[in-house]
Coordinates of C-alpha atoms in Angstrom, one line a residue:
M1 CA -29.9 14.9 18.2
S2 CA -29.1 16.0 14.6
V3 CA -25.4 16.2 15.3
A4 CA -25.4 12.7 16.8
T5 CA -27.1 11.2 13.7
E6 CA -24.9 13.2 11.2
V7 CA -21.6 11.9 12.4
P8 CA -22.3 8.2 11.8
A9 CA -23.7 9.1 8.4
R10 CA -20.5 10.8 7.4
T11 CA -18.4 8.0 8.9
G12 CA -20.5 5.5 6.9
N13 CA -19.9 7.6 3.7
R14 CA -16.2 7.6 4.3
V15 CA -16.1 3.8 4.9
A16 CA -18.2 3.3 1.8
A17 CA -15.9 5.5 -0.3
I18 CA -12.9 3.6 0.9
L19 CA -14.5 0.2 0.2
V20 CA -15.7 1.1 -3.3
S21 CA -12.3 2.8 -4.1
L22 CA -10.4 -0.3 -3.0
A23 CA -12.7 -2.5 -5.1
L24 CA -12.3 -0.4 -8.2
A25 CA -8.6 -0.1 -7.7
G26 CA -8.3 -3.8 -7.3
N27 CA -10.2 -4.4 -10.6
N28 CA -7.9 -2.0 -12.4
A29 CA -4.8 -3.6 -10.9
A30 CA -6.1 -7.1 -11.9
S31 CA -6.6 -5.9 -15.5
Y32 CA -3.0 -4.6 -15.5
V33 CA -1.7 -7.9 -14.2
L34 CA -3.6 -9.8 -16.9
S35 CA -2.0 -7.6 -19.6
L36 CA 1.5 -8.2 -18.2
A37 CA 0.9 -11.9 -18.0
A38 CA -0.5 -12.1 -21.5
A39 CA 2.4 -10.1 -22.9
R40 CA 4.8 -12.7 -21.5
I41 CA 2.8 -15.8 -22.2
L42 CA 1.4 -15.1 -25.7
A43 CA 3.3 -14.4 -28.9
P44 CA 3.1 -10.8 -30.1
G45 CA 0.4 -11.6 -32.7
A46 CA -1.7 -13.5 -30.2
F47 CA -1.2 -10.8 -27.6
G48 CA -2.5 -8.2 -30.0
E49 CA -5.5 -10.3 -30.8
L50 CA -6.4 -10.7 -27.1
S51 CA -5.8 -7.0 -26.4
S52 CA -8.1 -6.0 -29.3
L53 CA -10.8 -8.4 -28.1
L54 CA -10.6 -7.2 -24.6
A55 CA -11.0 -3.6 -25.9
V56 CA -14.1 -4.7 -27.8
L57 CA -15.4 -6.1 -24.5
V58 CA -14.8 -2.7 -22.8
I59 CA -16.9 -1.0 -25.5
G60 CA -19.5 -3.8 -25.4
V61 CA -20.3 -3.3 -21.7
V62 CA -21.3 0.3 -22.2
P63 CA -25.0 -0.7 -22.2
A64 CA -24.4 -2.3 -18.8
M65 CA -23.2 1.2 -17.6
G66 CA -26.4 2.7 -19.0
L67 CA -28.5 0.0 -17.4
Q68 CA -26.7 0.5 -14.0
T69 CA -27.3 4.2 -14.1
V70 CA -31.0 3.9 -14.9
V71 CA -31.6 1.2 -12.3
A72 CA -29.7 3.1 -9.6
L73 CA -31.7 6.3 -10.2
R74 CA -35.0 4.5 -10.2
V75 CA -34.3 2.6 -7.0
A76 CA -33.0 5.8 -5.3
R77 CA -36.2 7.8 -6.3
A78 CA -38.6 5.0 -5.4
P79 CA -37.1 2.3 -3.1
S80 CA -40.3 0.3 -3.5
T81 CA -39.7 -0.2 -7.2
S82 CA -40.3 -3.8 -8.2
Q83 CA -37.0 -5.6 -8.5
G84 CA -38.8 -8.1 -10.8
S85 CA -39.5 -5.3 -13.4
L86 CA -35.9 -4.1 -13.2
F87 CA -34.6 -7.7 -13.5
A88 CA -36.8 -8.1 -16.6
L89 CA -35.3 -4.9 -18.0
G90 CA -31.8 -6.3 -17.3
L91 CA -32.7 -9.6 -19.1
V92 CA -34.0 -7.8 -22.1
T93 CA -31.0 -5.5 -22.4
S94 CA -28.6 -8.4 -21.9
G95 CA -30.4 -10.3 -24.6
I96 CA -30.3 -7.4 -27.1
V97 CA -26.6 -6.9 -26.4
A98 CA -25.8 -10.6 -26.8
T99 CA -27.8 -10.9 -30.0
A100 CA -26.1 -7.9 -31.5
A101 CA -22.7 -9.2 -30.6
L102 CA -23.5 -12.6 -32.1
T103 CA -24.7 -11.0 -35.3
L104 CA -21.6 -8.9 -35.6
S105 CA -19.2 -11.8 -34.7
P106 CA -18.3 -12.6 -38.4
L107 CA -17.6 -8.9 -39.0
L108 CA -15.3 -8.9 -35.9
V109 CA -13.4 -11.8 -37.4
L110 CA -12.7 -9.8 -40.6
L111 CA -11.9 -6.5 -38.9
L112 CA -9.5 -8.0 -36.3
H113 CA -8.1 -10.7 -38.6
L114 CA -9.0 -13.5 -36.2
G115 CA -8.0 -17.0 -37.0
S116 CA -11.5 -18.4 -36.2
L117 CA -15.0 -17.4 -35.1
T118 CA -14.5 -18.9 -31.6
P119 CA -12.9 -15.9 -29.9
A120 CA -15.6 -13.6 -31.2
L121 CA -18.3 -16.0 -29.9
L122 CA -16.6 -16.1 -26.5
V123 CA -16.8 -12.3 -26.3
T124 CA -20.5 -12.6 -27.0
A125 CA -20.8 -15.2 -24.2
A126 CA -19.1 -12.8 -21.8
L127 CA -21.1 -9.7 -22.9
G128 CA -24.5 -11.2 -22.0
P129 CA -23.8 -11.8 -18.3
L130 CA -21.7 -8.7 -17.9
T131 CA -24.6 -6.6 -19.2
L132 CA -27.0 -8.2 -16.7
L133 CA -24.4 -7.6 -14.0
G134 CA -24.9 -3.9 -14.5
M135 CA -28.5 -4.3 -13.3
F136 CA -27.4 -5.9 -10.0
H137 CA -24.8 -3.1 -9.5
G138 CA -27.6 -0.6 -10.0
L139 CA -29.9 -2.2 -7.5
L140 CA -27.1 -2.1 -4.8
Q141 CA -26.0 1.4 -5.8
G142 CA -29.5 2.9 -5.8
G143 CA -30.2 1.2 -2.4
H144 CA -27.1 2.7 -0.9
R145 CA -25.8 -0.8 -0.2
F146 CA -22.2 0.3 -1.0
A147 CA -20.4 -2.3 1.1
T148 CA -22.2 -5.1 -0.7
L149 CA -21.6 -3.3 -4.0
A150 CA -17.9 -3.1 -3.2
G151 CA -17.9 -6.8 -2.6
L152 CA -19.6 -7.5 -5.9
I153 CA -17.2 -5.3 -7.8
A154 CA -14.3 -7.1 -6.2
L155 CA -15.9 -10.4 -7.0
E156 CA -16.3 -9.2 -10.6
G157 CA -12.6 -8.6 -10.8
A158 CA -11.9 -12.0 -9.3
G159 CA -14.3 -13.8 -11.6
K160 CA -13.9 -11.9 -14.9
V161 CA -10.2 -11.0 -14.8
G162 CA -9.3 -14.0 -12.6
G163 CA -11.1 -16.3 -15.0
S164 CA -9.2 -14.8 -17.9
L165 CA -5.9 -15.3 -16.2
A166 CA -6.7 -18.9 -15.2
G167 CA -7.7 -19.7 -18.8
L168 CA -4.6 -18.1 -20.1
L169 CA -2.3 -19.9 -17.7
I170 CA -4.0 -23.3 -18.4
S171 CA -4.2 -23.1 -22.2
G172 CA -1.6 -20.5 -23.1
T173 CA -4.0 -19.2 -25.8
T174 CA -6.3 -16.3 -26.5
T175 CA -9.3 -18.7 -26.8
G176 CA -8.6 -20.1 -23.3
A177 CA -8.3 -16.7 -21.8
L178 CA -11.7 -15.6 -23.3
A179 CA -13.3 -18.8 -22.2
G180 CA -12.2 -18.1 -18.7
T181 CA -13.6 -14.6 -19.0
A182 CA -17.0 -16.0 -20.1
I183 CA -17.1 -18.6 -17.3
G184 CA -16.0 -16.1 -14.6
S185 CA -18.6 -13.6 -15.8
L186 CA -21.4 -16.2 -15.5
A187 CA -20.3 -17.1 -12.0
V188 CA -20.3 -13.4 -10.9
V189 CA -23.8 -12.9 -12.3
A190 CA -25.0 -15.9 -10.4
A191 CA -23.5 -14.4 -7.2
G192 CA -25.1 -11.0 -7.9
W193 CA -28.5 -12.7 -8.4
Q194 CA -28.1 -14.3 -5.0
V195 CA -26.9 -11.1 -3.2
C196 CA -29.9 -9.1 -4.6
G197 CA -32.4 -11.6 -3.3
R198 CA -32.9 -13.9 -6.3
P199 CA -35.4 -11.6 -8.1
R200 CA -37.8 -13.1 -10.6
P201 CA -38.6 -11.2 -13.8
R202 CA -41.8 -9.2 -14.0
W203 CA -42.5 -8.2 -17.6
S204 CA -45.1 -5.5 -17.0
D205 CA -42.7 -2.5 -16.7
R206 CA -40.2 -1.5 -19.4
H207 CA -37.7 1.4 -19.6
G208 CA -35.8 0.4 -22.7
A209 CA -35.8 3.9 -24.2
E210 CA -34.3 5.4 -21.0
V211 CA -31.5 2.7 -21.0
L212 CA -30.8 3.4 -24.7
H213 CA -30.5 7.2 -24.1
T214 CA -28.3 6.7 -21.0
A215 CA -26.1 4.2 -22.8
Q216 CA -25.6 6.6 -25.7
A217 CA -24.2 9.2 -23.3
M218 CA -22.0 6.7 -21.5
L219 CA -20.7 5.5 -24.9
A220 CA -19.7 9.0 -25.8
L221 CA -17.9 9.3 -22.4
V222 CA -16.0 6.0 -23.0
L223 CA -15.0 7.3 -26.5
L224 CA -13.7 10.6 -25.1
V225 CA -11.6 8.7 -22.6
N226 CA -10.0 6.6 -25.3
L227 CA -10.3 8.7 -28.5
D228 CA -7.1 10.7 -28.3
L229 CA -5.1 7.5 -27.9
V230 CA -6.6 6.0 -31.0
L231 CA -6.1 9.2 -33.0
A232 CA -2.5 9.5 -31.8
R233 CA -1.9 6.0 -33.0
H234 CA -3.4 7.0 -36.4
T235 CA -1.7 10.3 -36.9
L236 CA 1.7 10.3 -35.0
P237 CA 4.9 8.5 -35.9
S238 CA 5.1 5.1 -34.2
S239 CA 7.8 6.1 -31.7
E240 CA 5.9 9.2 -30.6
A241 CA 2.6 7.2 -30.5
G242 CA 4.3 4.8 -28.1
E243 CA 5.2 7.7 -25.8
Y244 CA 1.7 9.0 -26.1
A245 CA 0.3 5.6 -25.0
L246 CA 2.4 6.0 -21.8
G247 CA 1.0 9.5 -21.2
A248 CA -2.5 8.1 -21.7
I249 CA -1.9 6.0 -18.6
V250 CA -1.6 9.2 -16.6
T251 CA -4.9 10.3 -18.2
K252 CA -6.5 7.0 -17.1
I253 CA -5.1 7.4 -13.5
A254 CA -6.6 10.9 -13.2
Y255 CA -9.9 9.7 -14.6
W256 CA -10.2 6.6 -12.5
L257 CA -8.9 8.0 -9.2
P258 CA -12.2 9.7 -8.2
Q259 CA -14.5 6.9 -9.6
A260 CA -15.8 6.1 -6.2
V261 CA -17.2 9.6 -5.9
G262 CA -19.5 9.1 -8.9
V263 CA -20.7 5.7 -7.5
L264 CA -21.6 7.3 -4.1
V265 CA -23.3 10.4 -5.3
L266 CA -25.4 9.1 -8.2
P267 CA -28.3 7.9 -5.9
R268 CA -28.3 11.3 -4.2
F269 CA -28.7 13.0 -7.7
A270 CA -32.0 11.2 -8.1
V271 CA -33.6 13.9 -5.9
S272 CA -33.2 17.5 -7.2
S273 CA -32.6 18.9 -3.7
G274 CA -29.9 16.3 -3.1
R275 CA -28.3 17.1 -6.4
R276 CA -28.1 20.8 -5.8
R277 CA -26.5 20.2 -2.4
V278 CA -24.1 17.3 -3.3
L279 CA -22.9 18.2 -6.8
P280 CA -20.6 21.1 -5.7
V281 CA -19.0 18.8 -3.0
A282 CA -18.6 16.0 -5.5
L283 CA -16.9 18.2 -8.0
A284 CA -14.6 19.7 -5.3
V285 CA -13.6 16.2 -4.1
C286 CA -12.8 15.1 -7.7
A287 CA -10.8 18.3 -8.2
A288 CA -8.9 17.8 -5.0
L289 CA -8.0 14.2 -5.7
D290 CA -6.9 14.9 -9.3
S291 CA -4.9 18.0 -8.2
L292 CA -2.4 15.4 -6.7
V293 CA -2.0 13.7 -10.0
L294 CA -1.5 17.1 -11.7
L295 CA 1.0 18.2 -9.1
V296 CA 3.0 15.0 -9.5
S297 CA 3.0 15.3 -13.3
L298 CA 4.2 18.9 -13.0
V299 CA 7.0 18.1 -10.6
L300 CA 8.3 15.0 -12.2
G301 CA 7.7 16.1 -15.8
P302 CA 8.8 13.8 -18.6
S303 CA 10.8 11.7 -16.1
L304 CA 7.4 10.3 -15.1
L305 CA 7.3 8.4 -18.4
A306 CA 10.5 6.6 -17.5
L307 CA 9.0 5.6 -14.1
I308 CA 6.0 4.1 -15.9
G309 CA 7.5 2.6 -19.0
G310 CA 11.1 1.9 -18.1
P311 CA 14.6 3.3 -19.0
R312 CA 13.9 3.3 -22.7
Y313 CA 11.8 6.4 -22.2
A314 CA 14.4 8.2 -20.0
G315 CA 15.2 10.7 -22.8
S316 CA 11.6 11.7 -23.5
T317 CA 10.8 15.4 -23.5
M318 CA 7.0 15.1 -23.9
P319 CA 5.1 17.1 -21.3
V320 CA 3.0 14.9 -19.0
W321 CA 0.8 17.4 -17.2
P322 CA -1.6 17.9 -20.1
F323 CA -2.5 14.2 -19.8
A324 CA -3.3 14.6 -16.1
L325 CA -5.4 17.7 -16.9
A326 CA -7.3 15.8 -19.6
G327 CA -8.1 13.0 -17.2
S328 CA -9.1 15.4 -14.5
M329 CA -11.5 17.2 -16.8
L330 CA -13.0 13.9 -17.9
A331 CA -13.6 13.0 -14.2
L332 CA -15.5 16.2 -13.7
V333 CA -17.4 15.6 -16.9
Q334 CA -18.5 12.2 -15.6
I335 CA -20.0 13.7 -12.4
L336 CA -21.7 16.4 -14.4
L337 CA -23.1 13.8 -16.8
Y338 CA -24.6 11.8 -13.9
A339 CA -26.2 15.0 -12.6
R340 CA -27.8 15.9 -15.9
L341 CA -28.9 12.3 -16.6
A342 CA -30.6 12.3 -13.2
D343 CA -32.4 15.5 -14.1
G344 CA -33.6 13.9 -17.4
D345 CA -31.7 16.5 -19.5
R346 CA -31.2 15.0 -22.9
R347 CA -29.1 18.0 -24.1
V348 CA -26.1 16.5 -22.3
T349 CA -26.1 13.6 -24.8
V350 CA -25.9 16.0 -27.7
L351 CA -23.1 17.8 -26.0
M352 CA -21.1 14.6 -25.4
W353 CA -21.3 13.5 -29.0
A354 CA -20.5 17.0 -30.2
A355 CA -17.3 16.9 -28.1
V356 CA -16.4 13.5 -29.7
G357 CA -16.9 15.0 -33.2
V358 CA -15.0 18.2 -32.5
E359 CA -12.0 16.3 -31.0
A360 CA -11.9 13.8 -33.9
L361 CA -12.1 16.6 -36.5
L362 CA -9.5 18.8 -34.9
I363 CA -6.9 16.1 -34.4
T364 CA -7.4 14.3 -37.8
A365 CA -7.6 17.4 -39.9
W366 CA -5.2 19.9 -38.3
L367 CA -3.7 19.4 -34.8
H368 CA -1.5 16.3 -35.0
A369 CA 2.0 17.6 -35.6
S370 CA 3.1 16.4 -32.2
A371 CA 1.9 14.5 -29.1
A372 CA 1.6 17.8 -27.3
Q373 CA -0.9 19.1 -29.9
V374 CA -3.0 16.0 -29.7
V375 CA -3.3 15.9 -25.9
T376 CA -3.9 19.6 -25.8
V377 CA -7.0 19.1 -28.1
A378 CA -8.2 16.3 -25.8
A379 CA -7.8 18.4 -22.7
C380 CA -9.5 21.5 -24.2
C381 CA -12.4 19.4 -25.5
A382 CA -12.9 17.8 -22.1
G383 CA -12.5 21.2 -20.3
G384 CA -15.0 22.8 -22.7
L385 CA -17.5 19.9 -22.0
A386 CA -17.1 20.4 -18.3
V387 CA -17.8 24.1 -18.6
A388 CA -20.9 23.3 -20.7
G389 CA -22.1 20.9 -18.1
V390 CA -21.8 23.5 -15.4
V391 CA -23.7 26.0 -17.5
L392 CA -26.5 23.5 -18.0
E393 CA -26.6 22.8 -14.3
L394 CA -26.8 26.5 -13.4
R395 CA -29.5 27.1 -15.9
S396 CA -31.5 24.2 -14.5
R397 CA -31.1 25.6 -11.0
R398 CA -32.2 29.1 -12.0
K399 CA -35.2 27.6 -13.8
S400 CA -36.2 25.5 -10.8
L401 CA -35.9 28.5 -8.4
S402 CA -37.7 31.1 -10.5
P403 CA -41.3 31.7 -9.4
P404 CA -44.1 30.5 -11.7
V405 CA -45.6 33.2 -13.9
S406 CA -49.3 33.8 -12.9
P407 CA -51.7 34.2 -15.8
S408 CA -52.6 37.9 -16.5
G409 CA -56.1 39.3 -16.1

């Protein structure tokens, strides 16, 4: 009987992994298409403005990632958890993010040299619903409703990125593109509310501190994924920084390829026995997937840059495999981060921010003579963080397995 029930479960897991992977890949591909279209439609200055505002949007949705993780873990631990209380938590988090973005809008205009306040306000209008969307993702993820989650992720790409593309094509301006982003995001949130059973807010239960802690850790991870590219732009000559940006695409490929693994295993991490059993498998799957990226980068070498960026990079001699290694290590870090957050281990947040500080210090102060030096620092920091995460996990397991000490006498 156990064998008969196990096979459908494994088959269901494989189907869920494929669906979530396709949805995530579709979103990434849609974002790439948007960048290509914007580069051709907008003037260089306007394209730079839109790119910088979209980057702000990526950073701004970090609280949504923290909210999704907290909600998913709570639902996985206690399926009877009131959706109303979690919806209230999502509304509060969304309101805080939107208020903060609105307050900082004038500063954004100054920092990014925007022509008016309107684009910054449109970013605010998109951040509110996108933060709330993280709560709906968490409800579906924690409830193991992965097929529905994949559909909502795909709808998010169609609404957010599709809305941006439609606004860009209609208006031919940055403002139009961001207006499409805001409208599409609102439409996706309305769909998520419908899919999750139209919950009503219940204000008796709050977990704001938990969301804040998780969002801090997720923000550190987002910075680690992008920090080396920013520092390379700051420290390297412009031509070498351009090559580094291409190499960073390989980093992103290695990081994003196993994303579905994290989505699927996070609910299982909510229970300690499930975490101990599933974590090694999840890490092995991530390593196996990213070994393909590493192998391709080793075989093709610098010629991979020409395949990505075109013939102008045909003469590049920059090694590509360290970028694949950095992305692979970050993928492992993400799985380990989920495991530690599920265990309530706050030390992992300190480790994440320590890695951000060490990487920034090493690159800006000493190791920036070449692109190879910069990416080596990034790979080593990510690898060191992965090792530290494994050490924390092993210590936690030993502590949970050690017998309690009986009082003497």
